[in-house]
Tab-separated table of C-alpha atoms and ligand atoms in Angstrom:
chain	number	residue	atom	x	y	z
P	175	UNK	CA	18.755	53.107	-22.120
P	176	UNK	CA	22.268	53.862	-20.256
P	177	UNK	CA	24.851	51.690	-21.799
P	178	UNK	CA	28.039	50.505	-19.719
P	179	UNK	CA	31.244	49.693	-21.775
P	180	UNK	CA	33.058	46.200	-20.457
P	181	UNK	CA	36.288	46.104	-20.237
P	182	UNK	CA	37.479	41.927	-19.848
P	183	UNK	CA	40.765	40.487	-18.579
P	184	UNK	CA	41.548	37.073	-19.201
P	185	UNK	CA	39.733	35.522	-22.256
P	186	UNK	CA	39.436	31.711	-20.700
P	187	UNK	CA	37.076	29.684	-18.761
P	188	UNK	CA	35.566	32.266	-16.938
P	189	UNK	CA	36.121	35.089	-19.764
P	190	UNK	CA	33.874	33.088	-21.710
P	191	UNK	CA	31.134	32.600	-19.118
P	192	UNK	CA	31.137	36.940	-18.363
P	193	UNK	CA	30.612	37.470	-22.050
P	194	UNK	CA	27.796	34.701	-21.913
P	195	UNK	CA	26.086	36.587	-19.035
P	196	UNK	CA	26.978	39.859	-20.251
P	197	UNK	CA	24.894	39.113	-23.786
P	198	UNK	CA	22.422	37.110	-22.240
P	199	UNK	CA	21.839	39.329	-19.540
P	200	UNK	CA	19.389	41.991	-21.908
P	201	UNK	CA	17.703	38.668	-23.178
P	202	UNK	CA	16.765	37.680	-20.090
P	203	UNK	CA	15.839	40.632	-18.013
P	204	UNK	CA	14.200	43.462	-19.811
P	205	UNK	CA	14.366	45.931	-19.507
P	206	UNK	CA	17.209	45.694	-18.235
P	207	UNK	CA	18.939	47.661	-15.900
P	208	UNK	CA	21.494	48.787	-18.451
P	209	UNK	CA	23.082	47.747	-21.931
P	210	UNK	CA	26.552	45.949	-21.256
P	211	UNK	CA	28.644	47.134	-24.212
P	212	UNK	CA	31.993	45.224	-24.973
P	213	UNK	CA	34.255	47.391	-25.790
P	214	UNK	CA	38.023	45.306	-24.837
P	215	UNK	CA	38.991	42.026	-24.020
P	216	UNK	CA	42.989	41.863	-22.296
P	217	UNK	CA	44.770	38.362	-22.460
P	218	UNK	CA	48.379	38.075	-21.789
P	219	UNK	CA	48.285	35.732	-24.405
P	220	UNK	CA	48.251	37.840	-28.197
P	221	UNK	CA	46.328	35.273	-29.819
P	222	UNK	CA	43.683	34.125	-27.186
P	223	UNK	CA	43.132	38.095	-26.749
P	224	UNK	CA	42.628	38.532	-30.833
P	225	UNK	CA	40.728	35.360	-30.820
P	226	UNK	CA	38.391	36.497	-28.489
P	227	UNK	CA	37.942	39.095	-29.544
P	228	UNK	CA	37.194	38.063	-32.877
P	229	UNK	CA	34.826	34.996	-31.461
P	230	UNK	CA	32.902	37.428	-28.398
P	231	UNK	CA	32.795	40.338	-30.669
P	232	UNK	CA	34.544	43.078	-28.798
P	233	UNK	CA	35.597	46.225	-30.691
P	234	UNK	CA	39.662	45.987	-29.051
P	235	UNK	CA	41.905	43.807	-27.583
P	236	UNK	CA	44.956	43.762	-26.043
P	237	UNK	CA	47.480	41.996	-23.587
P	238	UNK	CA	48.039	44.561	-20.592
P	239	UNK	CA	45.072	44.930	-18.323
P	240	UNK	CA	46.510	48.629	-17.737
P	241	UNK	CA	45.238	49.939	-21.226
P	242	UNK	CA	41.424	48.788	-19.748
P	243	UNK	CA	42.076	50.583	-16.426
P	244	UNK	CA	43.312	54.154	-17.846
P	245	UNK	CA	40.933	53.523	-20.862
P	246	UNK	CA	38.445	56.469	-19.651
P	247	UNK	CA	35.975	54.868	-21.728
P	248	UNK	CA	35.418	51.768	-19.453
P	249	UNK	CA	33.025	51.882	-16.923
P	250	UNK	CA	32.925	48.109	-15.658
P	251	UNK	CA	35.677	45.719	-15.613
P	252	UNK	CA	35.496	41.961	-15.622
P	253	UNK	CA	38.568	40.621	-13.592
P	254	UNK	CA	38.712	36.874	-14.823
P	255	UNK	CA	42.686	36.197	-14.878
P	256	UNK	CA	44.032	33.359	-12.074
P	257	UNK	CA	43.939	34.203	-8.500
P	258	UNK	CA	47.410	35.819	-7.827
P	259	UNK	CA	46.817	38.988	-10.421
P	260	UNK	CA	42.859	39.768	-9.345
P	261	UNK	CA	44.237	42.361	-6.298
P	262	UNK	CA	46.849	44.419	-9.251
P	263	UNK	CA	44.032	44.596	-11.626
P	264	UNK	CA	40.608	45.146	-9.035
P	265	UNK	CA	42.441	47.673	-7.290
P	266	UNK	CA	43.609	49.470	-10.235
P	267	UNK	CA	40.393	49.918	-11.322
P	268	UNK	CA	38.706	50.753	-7.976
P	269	UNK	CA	41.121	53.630	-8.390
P	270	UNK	CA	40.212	54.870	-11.758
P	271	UNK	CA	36.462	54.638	-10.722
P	272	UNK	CA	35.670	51.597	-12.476
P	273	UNK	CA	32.682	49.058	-11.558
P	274	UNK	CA	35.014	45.455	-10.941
P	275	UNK	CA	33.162	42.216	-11.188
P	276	UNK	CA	35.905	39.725	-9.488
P	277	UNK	CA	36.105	35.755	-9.955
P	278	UNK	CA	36.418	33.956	-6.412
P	279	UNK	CA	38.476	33.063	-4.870
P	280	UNK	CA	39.040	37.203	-4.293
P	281	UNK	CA	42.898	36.830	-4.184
P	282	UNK	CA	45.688	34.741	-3.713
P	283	UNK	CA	46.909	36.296	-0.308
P	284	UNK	CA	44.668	37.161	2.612
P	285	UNK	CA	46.941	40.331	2.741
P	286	UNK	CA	45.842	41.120	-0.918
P	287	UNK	CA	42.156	40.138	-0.258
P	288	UNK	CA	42.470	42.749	2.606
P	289	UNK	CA	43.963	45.121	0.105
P	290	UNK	CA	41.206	44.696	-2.194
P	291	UNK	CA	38.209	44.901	0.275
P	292	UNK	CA	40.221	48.418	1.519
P	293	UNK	CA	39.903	50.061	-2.043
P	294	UNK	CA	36.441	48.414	-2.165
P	295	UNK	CA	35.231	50.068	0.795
P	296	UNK	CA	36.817	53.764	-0.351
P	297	UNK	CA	35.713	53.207	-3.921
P	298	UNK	CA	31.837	52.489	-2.285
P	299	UNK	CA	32.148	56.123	-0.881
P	300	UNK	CA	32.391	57.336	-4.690
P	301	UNK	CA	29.487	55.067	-5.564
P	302	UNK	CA	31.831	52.337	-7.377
P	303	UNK	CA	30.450	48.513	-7.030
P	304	UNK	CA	32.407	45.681	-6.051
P	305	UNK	CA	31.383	42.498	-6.581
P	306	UNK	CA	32.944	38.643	-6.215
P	307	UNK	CA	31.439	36.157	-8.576
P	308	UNK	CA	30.108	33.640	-5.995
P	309	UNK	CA	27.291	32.989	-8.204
P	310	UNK	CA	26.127	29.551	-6.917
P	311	UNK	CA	24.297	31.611	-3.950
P	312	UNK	CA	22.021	32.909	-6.593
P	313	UNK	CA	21.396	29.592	-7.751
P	314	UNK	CA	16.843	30.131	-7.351
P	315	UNK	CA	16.975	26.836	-5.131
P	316	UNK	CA	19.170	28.107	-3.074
P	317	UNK	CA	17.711	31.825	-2.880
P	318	UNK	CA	14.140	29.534	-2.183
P	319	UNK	CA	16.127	27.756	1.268
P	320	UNK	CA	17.310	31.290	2.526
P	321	UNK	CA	13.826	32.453	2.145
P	322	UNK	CA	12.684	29.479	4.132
P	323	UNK	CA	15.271	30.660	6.528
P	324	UNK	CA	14.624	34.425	6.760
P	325	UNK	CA	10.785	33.464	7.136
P	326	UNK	CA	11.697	31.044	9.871
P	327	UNK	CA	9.641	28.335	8.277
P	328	UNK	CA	13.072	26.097	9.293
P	329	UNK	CA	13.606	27.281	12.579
P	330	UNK	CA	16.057	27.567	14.225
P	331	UNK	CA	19.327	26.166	11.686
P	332	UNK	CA	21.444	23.255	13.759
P	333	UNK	CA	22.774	21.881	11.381
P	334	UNK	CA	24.573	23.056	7.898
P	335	UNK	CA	26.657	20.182	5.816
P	336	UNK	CA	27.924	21.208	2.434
P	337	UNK	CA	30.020	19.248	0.152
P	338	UNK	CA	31.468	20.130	-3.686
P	339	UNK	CA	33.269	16.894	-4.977
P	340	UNK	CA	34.876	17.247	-8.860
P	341	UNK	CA	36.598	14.809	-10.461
P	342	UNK	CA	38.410	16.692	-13.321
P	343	UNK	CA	42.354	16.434	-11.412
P	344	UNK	CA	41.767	12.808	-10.404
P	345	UNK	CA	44.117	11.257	-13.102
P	346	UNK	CA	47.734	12.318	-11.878
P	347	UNK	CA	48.370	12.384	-15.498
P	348	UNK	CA	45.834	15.222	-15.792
P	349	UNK	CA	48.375	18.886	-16.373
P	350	UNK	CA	49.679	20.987	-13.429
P	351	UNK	CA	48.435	23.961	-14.398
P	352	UNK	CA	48.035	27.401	-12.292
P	353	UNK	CA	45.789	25.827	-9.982
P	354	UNK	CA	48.354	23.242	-8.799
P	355	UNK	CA	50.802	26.464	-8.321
P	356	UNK	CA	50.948	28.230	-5.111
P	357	UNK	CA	52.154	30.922	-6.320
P	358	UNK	CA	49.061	31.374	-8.748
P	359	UNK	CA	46.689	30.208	-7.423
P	360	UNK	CA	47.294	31.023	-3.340
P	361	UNK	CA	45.299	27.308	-2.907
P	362	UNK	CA	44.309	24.483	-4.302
P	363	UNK	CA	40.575	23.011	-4.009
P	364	UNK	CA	40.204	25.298	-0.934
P	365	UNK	CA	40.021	28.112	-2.778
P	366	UNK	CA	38.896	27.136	-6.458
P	367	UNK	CA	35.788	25.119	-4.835
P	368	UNK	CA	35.873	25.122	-1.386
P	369	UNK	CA	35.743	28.904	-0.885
P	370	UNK	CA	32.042	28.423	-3.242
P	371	UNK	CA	30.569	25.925	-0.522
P	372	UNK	CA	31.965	28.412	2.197
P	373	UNK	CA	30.345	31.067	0.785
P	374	UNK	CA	27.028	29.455	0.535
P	375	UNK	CA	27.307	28.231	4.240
P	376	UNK	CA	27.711	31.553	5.275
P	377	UNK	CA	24.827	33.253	2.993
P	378	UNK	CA	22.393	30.919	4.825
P	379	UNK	CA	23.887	30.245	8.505
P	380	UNK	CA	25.424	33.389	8.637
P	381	UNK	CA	29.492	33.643	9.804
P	382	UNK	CA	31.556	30.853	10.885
P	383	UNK	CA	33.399	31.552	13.618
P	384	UNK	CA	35.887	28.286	14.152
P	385	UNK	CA	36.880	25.530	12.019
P	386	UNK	CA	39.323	22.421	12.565
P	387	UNK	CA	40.219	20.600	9.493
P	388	UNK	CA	42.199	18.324	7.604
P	389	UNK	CA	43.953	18.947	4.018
P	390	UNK	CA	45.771	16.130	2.091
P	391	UNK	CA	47.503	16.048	-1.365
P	392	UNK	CA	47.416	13.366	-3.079
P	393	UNK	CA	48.763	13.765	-6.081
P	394	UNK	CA	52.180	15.545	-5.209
P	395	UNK	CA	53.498	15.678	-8.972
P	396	UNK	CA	52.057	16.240	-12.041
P	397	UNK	CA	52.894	16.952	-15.672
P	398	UNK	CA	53.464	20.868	-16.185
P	399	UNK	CA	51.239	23.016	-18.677
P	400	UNK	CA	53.076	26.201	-18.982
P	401	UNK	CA	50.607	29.151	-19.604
P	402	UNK	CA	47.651	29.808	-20.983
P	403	UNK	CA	44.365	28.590	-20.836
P	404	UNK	CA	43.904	25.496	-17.557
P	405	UNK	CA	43.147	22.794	-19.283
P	406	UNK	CA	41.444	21.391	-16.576
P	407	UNK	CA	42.591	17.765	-17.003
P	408	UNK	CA	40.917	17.582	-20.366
P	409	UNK	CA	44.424	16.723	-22.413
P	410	UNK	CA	46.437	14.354	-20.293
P	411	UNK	CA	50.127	15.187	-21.025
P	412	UNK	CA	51.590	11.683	-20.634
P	413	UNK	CA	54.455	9.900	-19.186
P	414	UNK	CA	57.614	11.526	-20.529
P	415	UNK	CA	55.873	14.788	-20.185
P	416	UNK	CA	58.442	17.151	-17.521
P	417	UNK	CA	56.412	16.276	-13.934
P	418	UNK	CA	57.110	19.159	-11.110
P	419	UNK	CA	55.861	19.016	-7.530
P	420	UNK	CA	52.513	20.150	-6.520
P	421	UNK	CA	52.337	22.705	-3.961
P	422	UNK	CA	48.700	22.440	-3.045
P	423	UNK	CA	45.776	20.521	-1.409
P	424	UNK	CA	43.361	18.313	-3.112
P	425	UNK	CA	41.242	17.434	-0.481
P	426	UNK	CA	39.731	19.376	2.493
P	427	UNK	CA	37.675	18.048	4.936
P	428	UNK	CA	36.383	20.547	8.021
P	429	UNK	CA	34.047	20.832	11.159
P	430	UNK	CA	32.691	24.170	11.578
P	431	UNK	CA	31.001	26.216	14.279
P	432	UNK	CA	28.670	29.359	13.323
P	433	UNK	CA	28.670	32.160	15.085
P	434	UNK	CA	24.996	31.368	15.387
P	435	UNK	CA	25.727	28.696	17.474
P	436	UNK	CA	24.723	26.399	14.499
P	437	UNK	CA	27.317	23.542	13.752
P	438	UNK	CA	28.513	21.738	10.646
P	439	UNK	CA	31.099	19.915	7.912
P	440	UNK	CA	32.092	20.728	4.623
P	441	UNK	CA	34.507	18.981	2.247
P	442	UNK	CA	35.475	19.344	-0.786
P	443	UNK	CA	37.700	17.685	-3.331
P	444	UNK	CA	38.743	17.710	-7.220
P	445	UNK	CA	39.887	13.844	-7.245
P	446	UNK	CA	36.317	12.362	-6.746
P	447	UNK	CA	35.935	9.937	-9.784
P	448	UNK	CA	31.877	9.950	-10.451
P	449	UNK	CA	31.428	13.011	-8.674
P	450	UNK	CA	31.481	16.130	-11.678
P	451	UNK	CA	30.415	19.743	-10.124
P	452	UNK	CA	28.902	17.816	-7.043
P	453	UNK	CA	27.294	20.869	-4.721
P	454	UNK	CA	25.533	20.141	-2.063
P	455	UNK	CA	23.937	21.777	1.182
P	456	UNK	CA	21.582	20.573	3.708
P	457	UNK	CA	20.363	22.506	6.820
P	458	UNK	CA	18.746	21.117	9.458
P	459	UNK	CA	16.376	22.893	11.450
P	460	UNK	CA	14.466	22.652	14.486
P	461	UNK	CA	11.231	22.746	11.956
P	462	UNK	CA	12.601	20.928	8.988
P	463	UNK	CA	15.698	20.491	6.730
P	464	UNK	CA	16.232	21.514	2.994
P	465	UNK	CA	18.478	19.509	0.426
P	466	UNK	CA	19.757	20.844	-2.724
P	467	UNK	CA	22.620	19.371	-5.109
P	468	UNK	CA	24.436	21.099	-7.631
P	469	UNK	CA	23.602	18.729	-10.232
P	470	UNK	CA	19.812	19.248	-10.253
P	471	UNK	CA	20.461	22.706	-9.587
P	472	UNK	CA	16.202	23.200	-10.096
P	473	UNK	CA	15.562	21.523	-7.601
P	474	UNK	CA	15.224	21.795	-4.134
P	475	UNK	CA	14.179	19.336	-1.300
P	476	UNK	CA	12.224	20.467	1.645
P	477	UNK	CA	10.865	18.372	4.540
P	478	UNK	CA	8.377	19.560	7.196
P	479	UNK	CA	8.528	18.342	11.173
P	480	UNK	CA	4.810	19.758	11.067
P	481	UNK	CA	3.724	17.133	8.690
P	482	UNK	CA	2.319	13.939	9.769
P	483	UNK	CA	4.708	10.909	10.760
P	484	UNK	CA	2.855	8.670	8.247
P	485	UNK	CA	3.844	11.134	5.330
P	486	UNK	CA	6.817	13.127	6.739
P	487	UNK	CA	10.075	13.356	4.364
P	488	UNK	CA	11.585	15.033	1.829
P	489	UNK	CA	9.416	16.406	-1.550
P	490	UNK	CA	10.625	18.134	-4.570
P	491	UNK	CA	10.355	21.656	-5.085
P	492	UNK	CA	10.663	22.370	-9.124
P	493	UNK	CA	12.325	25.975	-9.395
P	494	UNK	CA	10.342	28.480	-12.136
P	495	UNK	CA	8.380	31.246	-12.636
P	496	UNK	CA	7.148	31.353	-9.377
P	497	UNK	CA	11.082	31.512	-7.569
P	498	UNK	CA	13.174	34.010	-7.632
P	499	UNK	CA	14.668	35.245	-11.324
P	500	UNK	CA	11.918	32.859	-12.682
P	501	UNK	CA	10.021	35.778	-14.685
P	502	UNK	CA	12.932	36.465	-16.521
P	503	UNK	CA	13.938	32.765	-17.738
P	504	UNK	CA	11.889	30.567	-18.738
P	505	UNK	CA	7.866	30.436	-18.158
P	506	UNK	CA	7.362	26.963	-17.508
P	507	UNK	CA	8.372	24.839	-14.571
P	508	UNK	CA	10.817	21.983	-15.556
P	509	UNK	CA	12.386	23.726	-18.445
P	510	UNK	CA	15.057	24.912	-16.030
P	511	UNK	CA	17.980	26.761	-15.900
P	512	UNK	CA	21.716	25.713	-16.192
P	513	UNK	CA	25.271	27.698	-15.848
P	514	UNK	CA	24.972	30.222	-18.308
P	515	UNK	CA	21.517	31.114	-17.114
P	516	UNK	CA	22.887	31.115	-13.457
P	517	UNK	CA	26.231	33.600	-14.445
P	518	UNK	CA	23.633	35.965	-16.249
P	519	UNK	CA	21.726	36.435	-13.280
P	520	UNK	CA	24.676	37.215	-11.818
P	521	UNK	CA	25.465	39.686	-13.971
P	522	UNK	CA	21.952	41.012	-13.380
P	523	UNK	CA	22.418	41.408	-9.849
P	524	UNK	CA	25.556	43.413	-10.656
P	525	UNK	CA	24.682	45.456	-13.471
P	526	UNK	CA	21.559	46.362	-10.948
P	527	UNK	CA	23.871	47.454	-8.170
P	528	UNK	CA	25.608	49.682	-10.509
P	529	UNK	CA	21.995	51.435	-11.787
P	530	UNK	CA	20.875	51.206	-8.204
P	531	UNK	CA	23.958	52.257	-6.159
P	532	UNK	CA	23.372	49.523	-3.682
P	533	UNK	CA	26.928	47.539	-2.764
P	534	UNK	CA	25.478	43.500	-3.752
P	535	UNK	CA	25.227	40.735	-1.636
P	536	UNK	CA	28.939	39.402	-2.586
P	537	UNK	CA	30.592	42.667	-2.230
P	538	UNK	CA	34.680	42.154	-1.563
P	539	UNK	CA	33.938	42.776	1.860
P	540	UNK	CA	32.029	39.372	1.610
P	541	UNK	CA	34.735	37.473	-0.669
P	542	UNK	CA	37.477	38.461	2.034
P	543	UNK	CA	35.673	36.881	4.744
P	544	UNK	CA	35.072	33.869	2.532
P	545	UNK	CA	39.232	34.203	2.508
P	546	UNK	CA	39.349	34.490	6.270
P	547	UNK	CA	37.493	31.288	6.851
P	548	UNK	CA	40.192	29.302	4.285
P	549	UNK	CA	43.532	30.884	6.310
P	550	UNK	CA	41.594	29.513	9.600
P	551	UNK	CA	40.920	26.348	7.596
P	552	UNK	CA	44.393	26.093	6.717
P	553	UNK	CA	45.975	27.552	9.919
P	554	UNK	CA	43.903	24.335	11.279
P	555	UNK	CA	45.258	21.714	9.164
P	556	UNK	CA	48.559	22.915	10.919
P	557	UNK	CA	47.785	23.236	13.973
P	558	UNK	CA	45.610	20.304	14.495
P	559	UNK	CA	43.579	22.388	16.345
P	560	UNK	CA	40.247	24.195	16.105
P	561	UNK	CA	41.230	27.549	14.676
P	562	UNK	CA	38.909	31.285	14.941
P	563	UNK	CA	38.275	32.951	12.231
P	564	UNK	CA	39.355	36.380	12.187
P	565	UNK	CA	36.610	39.163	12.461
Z	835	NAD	N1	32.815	31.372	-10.480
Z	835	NAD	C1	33.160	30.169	-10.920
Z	835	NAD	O1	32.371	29.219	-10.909
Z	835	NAD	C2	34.540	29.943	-11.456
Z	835	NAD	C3	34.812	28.816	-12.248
Z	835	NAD	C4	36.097	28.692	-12.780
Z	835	NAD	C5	37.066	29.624	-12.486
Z	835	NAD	N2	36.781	30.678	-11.679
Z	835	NAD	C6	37.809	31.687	-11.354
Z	835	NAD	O2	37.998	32.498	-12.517
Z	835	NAD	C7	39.371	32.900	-12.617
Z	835	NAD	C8	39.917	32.452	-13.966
Z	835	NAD	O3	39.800	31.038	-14.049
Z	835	NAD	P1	39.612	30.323	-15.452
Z	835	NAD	O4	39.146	28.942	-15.176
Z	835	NAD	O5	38.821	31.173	-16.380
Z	835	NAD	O6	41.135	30.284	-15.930
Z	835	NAD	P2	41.669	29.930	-17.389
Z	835	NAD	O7	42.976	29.286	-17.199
Z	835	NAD	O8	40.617	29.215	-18.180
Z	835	NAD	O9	41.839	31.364	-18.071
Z	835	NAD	C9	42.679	32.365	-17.543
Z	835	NAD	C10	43.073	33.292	-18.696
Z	835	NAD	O10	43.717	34.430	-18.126
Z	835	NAD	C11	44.850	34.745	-18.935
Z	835	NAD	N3	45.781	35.524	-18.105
Z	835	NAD	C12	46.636	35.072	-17.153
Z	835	NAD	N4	47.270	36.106	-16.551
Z	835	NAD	C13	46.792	37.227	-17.147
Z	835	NAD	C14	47.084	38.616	-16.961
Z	835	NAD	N5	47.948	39.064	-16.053
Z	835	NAD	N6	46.443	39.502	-17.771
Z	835	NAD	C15	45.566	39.076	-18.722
Z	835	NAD	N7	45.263	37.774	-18.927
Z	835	NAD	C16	45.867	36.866	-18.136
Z	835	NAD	C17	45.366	33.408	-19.413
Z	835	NAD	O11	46.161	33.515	-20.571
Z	835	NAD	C18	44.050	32.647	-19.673
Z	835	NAD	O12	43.602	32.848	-20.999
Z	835	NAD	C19	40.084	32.268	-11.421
Z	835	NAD	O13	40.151	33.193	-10.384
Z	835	NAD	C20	39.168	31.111	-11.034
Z	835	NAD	O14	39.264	30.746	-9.678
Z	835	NAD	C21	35.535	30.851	-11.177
């Protein structure tokens, strides 16, 4: 079977969940389109690189991305750093002919998110992948509603209204981190969660073509975590910790209009106490609506306009064998599927692209339009004013 050697900057939260998918992915799906092996994991940090390496079982590690770019070893590279060093390291690698897998949001900048969709498009000539890692469209449920779509069995879609409410920054004792940095991170909860919802409105509605919106920050100082790992309000670093301004939004709220002619709202914030990784979408069409939340991610809700008034409303569909990726987790309805699962299947789609020489469905070309729609949200926000998007 061909084997691909992984090459993995930035061992955190996300360097974690590509190694899950990356091992699970064989498990799951076999045979599988190819043999992921991990050759080197890059952190900036010394001992979070030799300690993942160590814990993920890769044969090298080290803490400049460059040695995985001009290592002519590496086929694939997983870019999993913050935000504001994805276009550096993505494009590098384009360059050298390397496969790059790329967390959301796709940059920092839309300039760099332009940059990066450039070197994606000349790399495709050459047969290199790109791929974002908007992996909540692959979510079964959610492949299950655009099927509805595509079939028409919704009609015609009026209405899309997608929320994703967190909770993990609502103690303004909870660290500024790179997330709460500009500079980083390009945006706040527009484009750590936002950009996800966005991206899930547009898979199923198509583009959007206007927004008008509001932003707010809340929170406009919080204690500073210098480096490393985002702690993701897990340690809270207390009152005499050194506080510095926050430089992002914590709360979007928008209107949208679809090119389609479809209309709709999303919002999204990280300071919603009860709410944890709170997804949700719901599509109205002229033949029925479907539901789906986040947090019973095997699930989807689906009512008919053809059904009877007496019984009309909304009835559980359990995702499994018979939905899409079901053959390849688990063989029984109701024993479901959670994040790991859903990043592995990921990983599946993008090892397959790679075999298959097909561009996936979140190619950077997709993740920079994702970044057009969040400068029009936040062009809005400024101007008060409905904003395009740019094509
Ligand atoms: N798809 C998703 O659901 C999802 C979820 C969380 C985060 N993300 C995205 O994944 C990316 C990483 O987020 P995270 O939560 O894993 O962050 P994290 O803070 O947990 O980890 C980032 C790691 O990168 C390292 N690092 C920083 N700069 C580096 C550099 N130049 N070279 C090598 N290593 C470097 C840090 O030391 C840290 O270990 C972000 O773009 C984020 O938006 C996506």
């Amino acid at each position: 079977m061909k084997k691909l050697n992984v090459g993995l900057v930035g061992a955190g939260f996300m360097g974690k969940a590509h190694v899950v998918a990356y091992s699970n992915m064989p498990k799951l799906f076999w045979p599988a389109p190819a043999m992921p092996v991990l050759k080197t994991i890059c952190d900036i940090v010394p001992e979070i690189a030799e300690d993942s390496r160590e814990r993920f079982g890769f044969e090298k590690c080290c803490t400049d991305w460059r040695e995985i770019v001009n290592d002519p070893e590496i086929d694939v590279v997983s870019v999993c750093t913050p935000n504001n060093a994805h276009a550096p390291i993505a494009i590098a690698a384009l360059e050298a002919g390397k496969h790059v897998i790329c967390e959301k949001p796709i940059a920092s900048t839309l300039a760099d998110a332009k940059a990066m969709a450039d070197a994606a498009a000349k790399a495709a000539e050459k047969g290199i992948i790109s791929m974002n890692a908007y992996q909540y469209r692959r979510v079964p449920a959610i492949v299950l509603a655009k099927k509805f779509i595509d079939e028409g069995s919704l009609g015609e879609i009026l209405n899309v209204r997608c929320t994703y409410l967190q909770s993990w920054s609502a103690d303004p004792d909870s660290p500024l981190s790179w997330r709460f940095q500009k500079d980083i991170a390009g945006a706040g909860t527009l484009g750590d969660i936002a950009s996800h919802v966005i991206d899930i409105a547009q898979y199923l509605a198509g583009d959007i073509d206007e927004v008008v919106s509001m932003m707010k920050t809340y929170i406009t100082e919080r204690p500073v975590q210098e480096g490393g790992v985002d702690l993701l309000g897990t340690v809270k670093l207390g009152a005499d910790a050194p506080r510095k301004a926050v430089d992002v939004d914590d709360e979007d709220s928008f209107l949208v209009k679809f090119k389609s002619g479809a209309s709709g709202s999303i919002e999204a914030t990280r300071n919603a106490w009860g709410r944890n990784n709170f997804i949700t979408v719901e599509l109205h069409g002229t033949l029925g609506s479907v539901y789906f939340n986040y947090e019973r991610l095997n699930e989807l809700q689906v009512c008919w306009a053809k059904d009877p008034d007496d019984r009309r409303g909304f009835k559980t569909i359990y995702t499994g064998p018979a939905h899409f990726y079901g053959d390849a987790t688990w063989n029984i309805p109701g024993m479901n599927i959670g994040y790991g699962e859903l990043k592995a299947i990921e990983m599946f789609d993008f090892i397959s692209a790679i075999v298959n020489g097909q561009q996936p469905s979140t190619r950077f070309e997709v993740g920079y339009r994702v970044e057009r729609v969040c400068a029009a949200v936040a062009k809005s926000a400024e101007s008060r004013q409905w904003e395009k998007v740019e094509d």
